[in-house]
Coordinates of C-alpha atoms (C1' of nucleotides) in Angstrom, one line a residue:
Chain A
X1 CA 33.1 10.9 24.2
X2 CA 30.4 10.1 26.2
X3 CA 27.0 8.8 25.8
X4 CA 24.2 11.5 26.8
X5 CA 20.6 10.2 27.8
X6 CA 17.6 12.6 28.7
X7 CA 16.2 11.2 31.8
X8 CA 12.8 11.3 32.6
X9 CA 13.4 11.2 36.5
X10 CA 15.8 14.5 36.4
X11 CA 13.9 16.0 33.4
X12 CA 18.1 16.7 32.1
X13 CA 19.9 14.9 29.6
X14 CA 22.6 13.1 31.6
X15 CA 26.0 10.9 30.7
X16 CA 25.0 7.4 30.8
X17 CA 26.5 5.1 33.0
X18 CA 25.6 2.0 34.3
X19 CA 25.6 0.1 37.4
X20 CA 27.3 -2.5 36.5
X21 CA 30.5 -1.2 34.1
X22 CA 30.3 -2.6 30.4
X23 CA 26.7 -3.9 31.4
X24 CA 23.8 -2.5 31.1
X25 CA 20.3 -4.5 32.1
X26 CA 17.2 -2.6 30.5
X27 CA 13.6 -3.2 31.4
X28 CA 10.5 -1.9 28.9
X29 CA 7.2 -1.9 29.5
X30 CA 5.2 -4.5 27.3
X31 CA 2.0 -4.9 25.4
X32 CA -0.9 -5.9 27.3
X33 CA -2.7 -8.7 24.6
X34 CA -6.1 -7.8 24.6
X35 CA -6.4 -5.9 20.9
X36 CA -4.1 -6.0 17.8
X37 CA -1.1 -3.4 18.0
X38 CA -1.3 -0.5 16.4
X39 CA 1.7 2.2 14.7
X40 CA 2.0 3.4 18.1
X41 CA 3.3 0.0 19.6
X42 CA 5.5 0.0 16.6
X43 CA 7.9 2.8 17.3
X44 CA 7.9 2.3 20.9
X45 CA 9.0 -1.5 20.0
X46 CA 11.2 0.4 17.4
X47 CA 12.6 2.4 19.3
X48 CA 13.5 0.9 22.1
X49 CA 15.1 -1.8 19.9
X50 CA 17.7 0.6 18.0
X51 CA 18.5 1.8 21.6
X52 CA 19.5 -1.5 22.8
X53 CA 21.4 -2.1 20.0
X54 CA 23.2 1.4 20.0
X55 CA 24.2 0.0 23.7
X56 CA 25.5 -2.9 22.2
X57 CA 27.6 -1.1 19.7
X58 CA 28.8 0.7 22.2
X59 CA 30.3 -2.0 23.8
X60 CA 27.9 -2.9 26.5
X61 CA 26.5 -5.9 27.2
X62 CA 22.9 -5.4 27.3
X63 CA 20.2 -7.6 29.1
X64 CA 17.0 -6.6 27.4
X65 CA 13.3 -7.9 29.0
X66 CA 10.1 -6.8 27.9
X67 CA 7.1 -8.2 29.1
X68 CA 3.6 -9.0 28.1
X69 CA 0.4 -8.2 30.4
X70 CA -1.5 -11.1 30.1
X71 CA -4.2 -11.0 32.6
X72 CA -6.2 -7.8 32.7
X73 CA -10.2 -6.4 32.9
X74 CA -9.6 -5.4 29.1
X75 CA -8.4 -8.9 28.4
X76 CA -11.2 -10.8 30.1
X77 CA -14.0 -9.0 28.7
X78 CA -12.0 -9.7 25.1
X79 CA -11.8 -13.0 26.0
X80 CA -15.5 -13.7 27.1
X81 CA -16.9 -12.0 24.2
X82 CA -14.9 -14.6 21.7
X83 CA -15.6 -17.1 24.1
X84 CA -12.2 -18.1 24.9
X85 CA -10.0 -18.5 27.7
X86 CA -7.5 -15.1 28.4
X87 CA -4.8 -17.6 28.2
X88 CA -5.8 -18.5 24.3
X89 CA -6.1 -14.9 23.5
X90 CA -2.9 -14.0 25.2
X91 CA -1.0 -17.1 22.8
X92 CA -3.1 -15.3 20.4
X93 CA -1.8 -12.0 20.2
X94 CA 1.8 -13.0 21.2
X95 CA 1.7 -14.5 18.3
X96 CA 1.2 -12.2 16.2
X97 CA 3.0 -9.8 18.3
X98 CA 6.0 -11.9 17.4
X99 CA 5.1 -12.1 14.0
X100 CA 5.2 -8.7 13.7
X101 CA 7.9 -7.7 15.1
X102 CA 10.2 -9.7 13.0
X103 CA 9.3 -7.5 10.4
X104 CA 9.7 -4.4 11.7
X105 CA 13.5 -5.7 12.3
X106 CA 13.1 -5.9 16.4
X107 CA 15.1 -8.3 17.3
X108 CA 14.2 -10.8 20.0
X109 CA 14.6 -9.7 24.0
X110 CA 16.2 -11.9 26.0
X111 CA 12.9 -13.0 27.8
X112 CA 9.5 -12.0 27.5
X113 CA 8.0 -12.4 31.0
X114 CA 4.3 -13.0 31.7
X115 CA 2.3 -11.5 34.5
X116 CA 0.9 -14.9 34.4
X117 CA 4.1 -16.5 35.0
X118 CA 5.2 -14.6 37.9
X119 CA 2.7 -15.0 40.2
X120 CA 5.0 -15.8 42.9
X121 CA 7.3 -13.2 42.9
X122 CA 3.9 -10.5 42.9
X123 CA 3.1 -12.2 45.8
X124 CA 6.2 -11.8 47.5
X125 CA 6.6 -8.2 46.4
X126 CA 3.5 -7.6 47.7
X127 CA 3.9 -9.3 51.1
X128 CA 7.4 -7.4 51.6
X129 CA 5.3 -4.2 51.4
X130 CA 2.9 -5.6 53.7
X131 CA 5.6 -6.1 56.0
X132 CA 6.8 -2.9 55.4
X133 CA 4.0 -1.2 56.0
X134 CA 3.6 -0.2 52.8
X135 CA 0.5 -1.6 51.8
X136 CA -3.3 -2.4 53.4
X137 CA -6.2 -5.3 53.0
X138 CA -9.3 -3.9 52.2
X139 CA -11.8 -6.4 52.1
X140 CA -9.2 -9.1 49.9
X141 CA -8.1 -6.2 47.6
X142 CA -4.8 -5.2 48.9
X143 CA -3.4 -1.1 48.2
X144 CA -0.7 1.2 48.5
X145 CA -0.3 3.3 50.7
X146 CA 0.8 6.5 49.0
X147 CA 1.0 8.8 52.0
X148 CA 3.8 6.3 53.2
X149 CA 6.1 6.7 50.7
X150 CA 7.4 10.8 50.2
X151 CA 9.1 10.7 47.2
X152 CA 6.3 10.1 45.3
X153 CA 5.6 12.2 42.5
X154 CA 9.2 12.7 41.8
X155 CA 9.3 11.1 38.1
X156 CA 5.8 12.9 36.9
X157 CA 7.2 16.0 38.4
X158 CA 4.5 16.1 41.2
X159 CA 3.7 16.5 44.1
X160 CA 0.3 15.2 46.2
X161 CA -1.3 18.0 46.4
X162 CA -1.2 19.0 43.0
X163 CA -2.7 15.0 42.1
X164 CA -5.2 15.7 44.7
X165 CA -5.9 18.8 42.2
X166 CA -6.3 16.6 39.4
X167 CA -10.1 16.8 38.6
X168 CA -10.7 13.2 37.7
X169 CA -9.7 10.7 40.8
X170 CA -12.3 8.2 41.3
X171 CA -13.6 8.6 44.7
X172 CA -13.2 5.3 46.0
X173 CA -14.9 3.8 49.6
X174 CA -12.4 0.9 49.7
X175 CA -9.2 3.4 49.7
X176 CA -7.5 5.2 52.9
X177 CA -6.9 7.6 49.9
X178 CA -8.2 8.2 46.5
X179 CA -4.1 8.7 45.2
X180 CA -3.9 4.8 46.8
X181 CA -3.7 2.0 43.8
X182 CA -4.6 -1.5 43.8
X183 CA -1.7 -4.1 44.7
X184 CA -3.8 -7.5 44.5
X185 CA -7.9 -7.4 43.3
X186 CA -10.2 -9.9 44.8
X187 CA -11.7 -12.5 42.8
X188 CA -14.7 -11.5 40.6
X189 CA -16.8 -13.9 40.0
X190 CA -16.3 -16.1 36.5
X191 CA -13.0 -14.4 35.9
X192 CA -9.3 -15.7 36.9
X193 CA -7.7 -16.2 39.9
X194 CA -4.9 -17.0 41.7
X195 CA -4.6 -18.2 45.3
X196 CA -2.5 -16.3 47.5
X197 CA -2.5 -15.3 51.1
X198 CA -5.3 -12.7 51.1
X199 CA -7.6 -15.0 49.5
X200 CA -8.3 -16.0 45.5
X201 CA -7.4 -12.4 43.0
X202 CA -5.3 -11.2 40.4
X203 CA -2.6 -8.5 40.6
X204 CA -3.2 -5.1 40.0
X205 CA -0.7 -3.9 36.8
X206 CA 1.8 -2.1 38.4
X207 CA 3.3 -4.4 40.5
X208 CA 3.5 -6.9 37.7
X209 CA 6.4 -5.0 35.9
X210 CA 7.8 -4.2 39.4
X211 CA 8.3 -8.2 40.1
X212 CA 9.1 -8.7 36.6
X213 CA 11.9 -6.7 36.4
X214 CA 13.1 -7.5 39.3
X215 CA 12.6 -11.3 38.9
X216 CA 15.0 -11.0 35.9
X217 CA 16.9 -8.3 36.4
X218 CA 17.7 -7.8 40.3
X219 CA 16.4 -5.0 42.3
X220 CA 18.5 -1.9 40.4
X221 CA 17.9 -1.7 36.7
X222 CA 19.8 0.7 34.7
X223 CA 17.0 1.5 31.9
X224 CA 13.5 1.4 32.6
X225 CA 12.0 2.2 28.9
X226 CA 8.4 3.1 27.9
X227 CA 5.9 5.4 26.3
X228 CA 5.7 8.7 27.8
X229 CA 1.4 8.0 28.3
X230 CA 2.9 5.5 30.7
X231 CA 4.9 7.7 33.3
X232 CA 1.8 8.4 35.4
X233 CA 0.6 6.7 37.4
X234 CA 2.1 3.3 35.8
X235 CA 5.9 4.0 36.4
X236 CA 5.6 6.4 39.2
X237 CA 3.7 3.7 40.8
X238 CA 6.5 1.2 39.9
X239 CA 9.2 3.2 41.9
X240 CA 7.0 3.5 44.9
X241 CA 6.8 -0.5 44.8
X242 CA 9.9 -1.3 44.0
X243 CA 11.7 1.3 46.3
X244 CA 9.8 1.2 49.3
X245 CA 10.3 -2.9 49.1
X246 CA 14.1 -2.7 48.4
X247 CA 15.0 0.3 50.1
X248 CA 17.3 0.7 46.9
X249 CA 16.8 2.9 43.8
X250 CA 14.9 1.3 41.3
X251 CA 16.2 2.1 37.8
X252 CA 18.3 5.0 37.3
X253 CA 17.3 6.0 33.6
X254 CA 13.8 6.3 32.9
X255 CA 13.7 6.9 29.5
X256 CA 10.3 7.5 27.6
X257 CA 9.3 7.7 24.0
X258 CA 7.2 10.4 22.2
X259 CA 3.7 9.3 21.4
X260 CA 2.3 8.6 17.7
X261 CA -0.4 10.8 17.0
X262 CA -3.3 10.5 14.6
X263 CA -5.4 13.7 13.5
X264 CA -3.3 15.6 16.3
X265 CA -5.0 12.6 19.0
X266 CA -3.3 10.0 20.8
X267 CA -2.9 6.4 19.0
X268 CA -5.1 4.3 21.4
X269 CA -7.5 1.3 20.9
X270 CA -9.2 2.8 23.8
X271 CA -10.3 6.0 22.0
X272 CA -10.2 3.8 18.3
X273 CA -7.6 6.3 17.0
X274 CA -5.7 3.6 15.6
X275 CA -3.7 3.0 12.4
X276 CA -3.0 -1.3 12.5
X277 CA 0.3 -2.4 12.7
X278 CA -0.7 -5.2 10.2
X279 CA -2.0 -2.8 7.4
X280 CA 1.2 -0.4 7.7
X281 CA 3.3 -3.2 7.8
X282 CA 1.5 -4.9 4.5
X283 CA 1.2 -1.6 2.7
X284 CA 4.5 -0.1 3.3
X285 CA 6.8 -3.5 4.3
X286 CA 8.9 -3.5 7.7
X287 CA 11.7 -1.5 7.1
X288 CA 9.9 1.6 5.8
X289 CA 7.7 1.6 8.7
X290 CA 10.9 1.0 10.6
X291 CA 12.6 4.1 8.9
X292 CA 9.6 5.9 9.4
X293 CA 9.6 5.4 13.0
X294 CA 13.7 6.2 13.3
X295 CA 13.2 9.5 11.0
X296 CA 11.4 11.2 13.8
X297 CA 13.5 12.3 17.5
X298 CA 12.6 9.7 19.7
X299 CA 11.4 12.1 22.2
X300 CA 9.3 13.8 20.0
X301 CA 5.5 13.4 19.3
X302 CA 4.7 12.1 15.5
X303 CA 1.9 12.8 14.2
X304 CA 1.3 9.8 11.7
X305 CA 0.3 10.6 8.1
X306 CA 0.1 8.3 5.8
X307 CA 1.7 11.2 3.3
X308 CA 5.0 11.0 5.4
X309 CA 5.1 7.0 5.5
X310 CA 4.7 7.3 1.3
X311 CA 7.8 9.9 1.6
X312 CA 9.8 7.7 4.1
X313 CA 9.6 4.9 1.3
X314 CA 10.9 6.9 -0.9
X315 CA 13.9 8.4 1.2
X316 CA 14.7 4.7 2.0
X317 CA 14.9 4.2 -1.4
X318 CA 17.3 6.4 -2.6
X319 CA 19.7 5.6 0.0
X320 CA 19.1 1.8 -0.9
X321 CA 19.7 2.6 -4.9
X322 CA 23.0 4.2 -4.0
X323 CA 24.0 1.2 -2.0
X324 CA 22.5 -1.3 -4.9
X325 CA 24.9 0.9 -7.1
X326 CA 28.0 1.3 -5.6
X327 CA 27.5 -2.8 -5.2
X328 CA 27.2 -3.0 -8.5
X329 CA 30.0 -1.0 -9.9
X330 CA 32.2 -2.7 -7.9
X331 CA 31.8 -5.5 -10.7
X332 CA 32.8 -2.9 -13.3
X333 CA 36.3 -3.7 -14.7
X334 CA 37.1 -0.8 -17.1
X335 CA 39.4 1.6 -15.9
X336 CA 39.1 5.5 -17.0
X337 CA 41.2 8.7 -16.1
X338 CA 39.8 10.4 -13.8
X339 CA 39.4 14.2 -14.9
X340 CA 41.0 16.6 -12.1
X341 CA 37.3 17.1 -11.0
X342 CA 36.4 13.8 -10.5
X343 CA 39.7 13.3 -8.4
X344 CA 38.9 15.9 -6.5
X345 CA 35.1 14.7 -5.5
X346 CA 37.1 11.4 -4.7
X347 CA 39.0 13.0 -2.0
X348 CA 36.3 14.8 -0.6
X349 CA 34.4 11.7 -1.0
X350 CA 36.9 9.7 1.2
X351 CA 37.2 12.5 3.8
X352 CA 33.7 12.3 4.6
X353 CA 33.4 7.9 4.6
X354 CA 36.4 8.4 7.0
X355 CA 34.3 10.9 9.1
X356 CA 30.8 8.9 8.6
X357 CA 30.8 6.6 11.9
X358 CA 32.6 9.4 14.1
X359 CA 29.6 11.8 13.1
X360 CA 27.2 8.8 14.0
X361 CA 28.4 8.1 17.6
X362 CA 28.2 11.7 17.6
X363 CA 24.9 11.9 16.7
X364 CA 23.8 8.8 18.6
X365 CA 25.5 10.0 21.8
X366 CA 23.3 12.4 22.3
X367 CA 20.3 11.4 23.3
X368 CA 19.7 8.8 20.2
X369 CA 19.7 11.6 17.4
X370 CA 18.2 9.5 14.2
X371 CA 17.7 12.4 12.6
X372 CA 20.7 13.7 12.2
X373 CA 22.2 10.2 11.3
X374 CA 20.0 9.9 8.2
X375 CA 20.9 13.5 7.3
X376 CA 24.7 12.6 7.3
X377 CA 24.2 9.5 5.3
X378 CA 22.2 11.3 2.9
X379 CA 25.0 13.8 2.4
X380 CA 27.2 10.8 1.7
X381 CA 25.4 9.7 -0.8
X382 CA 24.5 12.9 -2.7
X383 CA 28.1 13.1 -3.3
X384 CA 29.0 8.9 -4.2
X385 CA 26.0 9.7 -6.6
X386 CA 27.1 12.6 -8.0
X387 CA 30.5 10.7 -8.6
X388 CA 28.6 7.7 -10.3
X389 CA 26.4 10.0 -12.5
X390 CA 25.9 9.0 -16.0
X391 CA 27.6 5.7 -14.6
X392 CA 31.0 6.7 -16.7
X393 CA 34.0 4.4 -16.3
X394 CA 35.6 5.4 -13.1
X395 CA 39.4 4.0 -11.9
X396 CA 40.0 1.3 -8.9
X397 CA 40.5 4.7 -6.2
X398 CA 36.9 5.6 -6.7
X399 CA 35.7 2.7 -6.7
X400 CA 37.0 1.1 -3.8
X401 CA 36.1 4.8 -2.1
X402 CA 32.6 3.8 -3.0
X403 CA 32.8 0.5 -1.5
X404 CA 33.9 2.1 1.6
X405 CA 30.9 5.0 2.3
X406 CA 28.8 1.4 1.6
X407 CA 30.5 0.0 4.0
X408 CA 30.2 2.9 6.1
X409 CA 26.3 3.3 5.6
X410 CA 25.5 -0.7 6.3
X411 CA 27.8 -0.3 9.5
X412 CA 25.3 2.0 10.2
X413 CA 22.2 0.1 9.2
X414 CA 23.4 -2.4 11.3
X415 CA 22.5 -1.0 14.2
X416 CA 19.5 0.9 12.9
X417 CA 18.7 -2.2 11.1
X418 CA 17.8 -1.0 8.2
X419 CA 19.2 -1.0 4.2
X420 CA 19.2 -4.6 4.1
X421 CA 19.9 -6.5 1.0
X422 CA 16.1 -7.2 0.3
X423 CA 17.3 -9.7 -3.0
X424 CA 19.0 -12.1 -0.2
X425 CA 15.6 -12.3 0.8
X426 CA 14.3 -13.2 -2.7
X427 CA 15.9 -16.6 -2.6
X428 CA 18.9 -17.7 -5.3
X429 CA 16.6 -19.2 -7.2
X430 CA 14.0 -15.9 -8.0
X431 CA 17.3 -13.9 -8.6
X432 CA 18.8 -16.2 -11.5
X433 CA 15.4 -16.3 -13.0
X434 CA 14.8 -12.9 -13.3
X435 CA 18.7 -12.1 -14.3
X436 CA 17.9 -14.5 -17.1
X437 CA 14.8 -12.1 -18.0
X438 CA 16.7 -9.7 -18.0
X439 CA 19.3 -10.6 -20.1
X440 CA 16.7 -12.0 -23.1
X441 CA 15.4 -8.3 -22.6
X442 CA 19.0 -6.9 -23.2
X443 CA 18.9 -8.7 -26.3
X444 CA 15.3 -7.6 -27.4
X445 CA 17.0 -3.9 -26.9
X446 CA 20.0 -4.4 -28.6
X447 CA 17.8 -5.1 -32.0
X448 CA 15.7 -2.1 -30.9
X449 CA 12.1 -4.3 -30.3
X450 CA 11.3 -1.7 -28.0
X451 CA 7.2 -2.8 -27.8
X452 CA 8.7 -6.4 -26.4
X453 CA 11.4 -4.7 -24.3
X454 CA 9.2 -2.4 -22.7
X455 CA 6.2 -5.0 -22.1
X456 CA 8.7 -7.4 -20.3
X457 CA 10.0 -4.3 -18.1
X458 CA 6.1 -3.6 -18.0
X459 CA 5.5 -7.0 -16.5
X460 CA 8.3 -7.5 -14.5
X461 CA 7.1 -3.7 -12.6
X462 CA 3.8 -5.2 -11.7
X463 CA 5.2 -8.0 -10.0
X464 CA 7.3 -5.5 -8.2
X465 CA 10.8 -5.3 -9.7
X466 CA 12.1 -2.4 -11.2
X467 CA 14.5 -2.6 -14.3
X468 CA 17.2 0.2 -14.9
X469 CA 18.7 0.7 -17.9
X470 CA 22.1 2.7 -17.2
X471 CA 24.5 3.0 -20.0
X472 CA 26.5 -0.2 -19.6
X473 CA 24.0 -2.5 -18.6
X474 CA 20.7 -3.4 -17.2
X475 CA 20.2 -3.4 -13.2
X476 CA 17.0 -4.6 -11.4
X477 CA 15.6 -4.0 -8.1
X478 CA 12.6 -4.7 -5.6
X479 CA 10.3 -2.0 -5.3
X480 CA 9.4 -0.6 -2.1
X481 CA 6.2 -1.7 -1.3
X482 CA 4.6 1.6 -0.8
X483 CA 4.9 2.1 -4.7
X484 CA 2.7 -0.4 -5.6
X485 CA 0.7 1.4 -2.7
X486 CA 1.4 4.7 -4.1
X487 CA -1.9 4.3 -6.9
X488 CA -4.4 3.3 -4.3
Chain B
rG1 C1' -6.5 23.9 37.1
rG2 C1' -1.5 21.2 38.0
rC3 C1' 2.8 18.7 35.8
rG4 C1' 5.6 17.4 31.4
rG5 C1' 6.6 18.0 26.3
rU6 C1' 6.5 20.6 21.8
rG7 C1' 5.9 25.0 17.9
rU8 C1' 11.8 25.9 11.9
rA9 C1' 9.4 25.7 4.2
rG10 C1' 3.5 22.0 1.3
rC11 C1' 5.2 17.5 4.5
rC12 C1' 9.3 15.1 7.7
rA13 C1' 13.4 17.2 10.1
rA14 C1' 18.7 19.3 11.7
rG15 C1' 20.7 23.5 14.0
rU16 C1' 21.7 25.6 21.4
rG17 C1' 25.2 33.2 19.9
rG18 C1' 27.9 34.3 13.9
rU19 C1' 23.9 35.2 9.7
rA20 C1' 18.8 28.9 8.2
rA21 C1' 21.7 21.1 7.1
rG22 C1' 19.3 16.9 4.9
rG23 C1' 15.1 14.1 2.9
rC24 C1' 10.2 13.9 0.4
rA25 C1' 6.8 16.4 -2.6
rG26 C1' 6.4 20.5 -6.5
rA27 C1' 8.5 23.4 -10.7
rG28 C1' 12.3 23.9 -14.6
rG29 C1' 16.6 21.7 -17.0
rA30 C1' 20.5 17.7 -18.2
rC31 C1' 20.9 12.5 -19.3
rU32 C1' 17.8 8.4 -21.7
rG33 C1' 14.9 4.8 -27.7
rC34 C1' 11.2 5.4 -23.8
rA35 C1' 11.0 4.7 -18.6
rA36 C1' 13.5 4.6 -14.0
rA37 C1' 17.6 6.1 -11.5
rU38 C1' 21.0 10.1 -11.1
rC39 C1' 22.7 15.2 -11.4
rC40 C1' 21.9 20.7 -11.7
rU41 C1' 18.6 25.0 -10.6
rU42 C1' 14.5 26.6 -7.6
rU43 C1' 11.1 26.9 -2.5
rA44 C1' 11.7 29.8 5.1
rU45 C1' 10.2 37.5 7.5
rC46 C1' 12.8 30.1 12.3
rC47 C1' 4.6 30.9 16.7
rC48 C1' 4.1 36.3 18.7
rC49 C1' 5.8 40.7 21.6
rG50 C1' 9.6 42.8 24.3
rG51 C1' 14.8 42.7 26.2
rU52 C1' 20.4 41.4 26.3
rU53 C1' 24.2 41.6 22.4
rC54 C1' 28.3 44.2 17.2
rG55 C1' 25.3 39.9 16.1
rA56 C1' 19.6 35.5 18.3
rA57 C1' 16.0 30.2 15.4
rU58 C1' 19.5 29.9 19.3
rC59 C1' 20.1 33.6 25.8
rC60 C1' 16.4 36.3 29.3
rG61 C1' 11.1 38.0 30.3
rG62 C1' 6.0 37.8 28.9
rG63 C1' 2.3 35.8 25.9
rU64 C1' 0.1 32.1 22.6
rG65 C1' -1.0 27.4 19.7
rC66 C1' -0.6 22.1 19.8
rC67 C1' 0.2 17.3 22.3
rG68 C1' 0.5 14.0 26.6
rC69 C1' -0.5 12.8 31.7
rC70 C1' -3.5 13.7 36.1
rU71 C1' -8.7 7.1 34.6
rC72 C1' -6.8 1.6 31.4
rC73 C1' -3.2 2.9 27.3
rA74 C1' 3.6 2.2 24.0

RNA sequence: GGCGGUGUAGCCAAGUGGUAAGGCAGAGGACUGCAAAUCCUUUAUCCCCGGUUCGAAUCCGGGUGCCGCCUCCA
């Protein structure tokens, strides 16, 4: 089987294969750290994140970087207006940036370069294109020089003339042509610098996540990730650096992400279309959001509503009762006949835990299908659930078959990183007081004091645990945090 | 205007020639001291018009809606 990747660059989906075999190093394009993040910097984050970890499963090694713009116009004004230095608001935001993401589940790249940081290798890059020919002084801002370099156009699907059609270039006095971009700006006055061999400026964005990349991972990259708002002129621009420096090909998958839409329009701080990362993330909690994200095609646009991120909560749920179930029958000692239909749902049962990770690869290897993971381990558990029902006394086959579609379903979490066990997170200490709650309540219920029963189960709700009486026993659970949400 | 993407139920979303998965929400029922969970039942002329085919959501042609990019933006 083979993994299948659309690629932006070919417009096809295509078998992925690295450079490098077993290794795979993976480039995506950063935050710039002038304005909180919003949803849309979530499930690019997201997404990108389950990839690399996909990879991983798959048995590559992966070499993930992701950078942070930390010097830019919008960043300067930001930082004058608070009266702080860039470099405070850049800690700033990283900060919560990192913050953040620990929530949502994204694990940590391997390095997190800074524009700031890599002065010298943008200097460099940009002197080899001097050399090359490639690029021009103007007056201490240094540009591209677009006409040099045919190929451009080639990820964006177009060609110079039809950009020259494009209705909106700036008409700029400075540029041999108005396609041209800046390489290197030339010092403004009161805002930072850097010295370099065209005088005091700062680099233009582009190149920055040229030498970035490169810096880290070499000249040839095997994923360059982003959001799909990014692919012109940002990446295109990218190639034509990095190609016309190296002479080599720059990344061979482009890979881009659909774009979160609000009201049908674009998630940007520049239009204030925004949902806040930090309110989703407080209202719904990181894994729902993180769901959320995953339920939609990668590719595909999502339009946000907060209707859908209530509904995700509750799909999470259900798959995370099931698992909380089948967990807790495993404790359940009493062994029962199983009638002929009950044996039968076993089997069928244990057919499909045995088919659960093959249909995931499946799913996965082409082209990242989330979707039609969640839909396979929803099937899964209709049918443990419908085996559980009424939680009757079942034999040590059906339970251990249980055990195993868990099994199967965290395998699968793993690499989504989702269903975690959110009690771990409670602490031991929470836990034992609250089974001891629950317990006292058991006994209320046994002599029937409902009113007492139902006030503790009341109480305990508010504070965002959920009590189940099944037939046996008494079972408890954290809420999702979109139900305490869900009255707002 | 150019380029790219997308259009399947109230919402999210599979399906790439064989007669429409799954989830959420809604309605009804079972179970329960009540609640929750769970189970059962129920909800689609697949954007439109032509064509190919025994057969099309799926292929071809033509429309059309929406989104993104063409300026900083995940």
């Amino acid at each position: 089987m083979a993994l299948v990747v659309y690629n932006t660059l070919t417009g096809k989906k295509e078998e992925f294969i690295p450079l490098k075999d077993k290794e795979v190093k993976m480039y995506v394009c950063g935050v710039t750290l002038y304005d909180q993040l919003h949803l849309g910097h979530a499930r690019a984050a997201v997404i990108f994140d389950f990839i690399r970890r996909y990879l991983e499963y798959r048995g590559y090694r992966v070499k993930y970087i992701t950078n942070f713009t930390d010097v830019d116009d919008k960043m300067i004004d930001r930082a004058k207006a608070l009266g702080i230095s860039i470099f405070e608001l850049a800690n700033k935001f990283i900060e919560e940036y990192t913050e953040q993401m620990k929530i949502l589940g994204v694990r940590r790249a391997d390095e997190y370069p800074r524009a700031t940081e890599c002065m010298n290798e943008i200097i460099d890059l940009i002197k080899r294109l001097e050399e090359k020919g490639f690029a021009y002084r103007r007056n201490g801002d240094i540009f591209f020089r677009i006409k040099k370099f045919p190929q451009y156009g080639a990820l964006s699907h177009q060609n110079l003339e039809e950009l020259y059609a494009g209705a909106r270039l700036e008409i700029d006095e400075r540029k041999i042509d108005a396609v041209d971009f800046a390489l290197w700006k030339k010092e403004r006055e009161g805002e930072p610098s850097w010295d370099s061999p065209w005088g005091k400026g700062r680099p233009g964005w582009h190149i920055e996540c040229s030498a970035m990349a490169m810096k880290l991972l070499g000249d040839q990259i095997d994923i360059h990730g982003g959001g799909r708002d990014l692919i012109f002129p940002h990446h295109e621009n990218e190639i034509a650096q990095s190609e016309a420096a190296t002479s080599k090909r720059f990344a061979r998958y482009w890979i881009h992400n659909g774009l979160l839409t609000m009201r049908t329009q674009k998630m940007a701080k520049s239009t204030g279309n925004v949902f806040n990362l930090s309110q989703a993330l407080e209202r719904f909690g990181g894994e729902t959001v993180r769901y959320y994200l995953l339920s939609a095609h990668y590719r595909s646009p999502l339009d946000y509503r907060e209707e859908t991120l209530r509904e995700a909560a509750s799909s999470l749920e259900r798959i995370q009762n099931f698992l909380q179930r089948a967990q807790e029958i495993q404790e359940e000692e009493r062994e029962a006949a199983l009638s002929r239909n009950e044996e039968e749902r076993v089997q069928a049962l244990a057919q499909r835990a045995g088919r659960m990770e093959h249909d995931f690869v499946l799913a996965m290897d082409d082209d990242f299908s989330t979707p039609l993971v969640f839909s396979s381990v929803f099937e899964a558990v209709k049918m443990a659930n419908l085996l559980m029902r009424k939680g009757a006394p079942l034999n040590k086959d059906a339970r251990d078959t249980l055990l195993r579609v868990r099994k199967e379903i965290e395998k699968i979490g793993e690499v989504l990183s989702l269903f975690g066990d959110e009690k771990k997170d409670l602490g031991k200490d929470a836990s034992q007081f609250i089974d001891l709650l629950v317990d006292l309540r058991d006994k209320l219920r046994e002599k029937k004091e409902w009113k007492l029963a139902d006030e503790i189960r009341k109480k305990l709700s508010a504070l965002g645990i959920e009590l189940e009486d099944t037939r046996t026993r008494t079972v408890w659970r954290l809420k999702e945090q979109s139900s305490s949400a869900r009255g707002r």
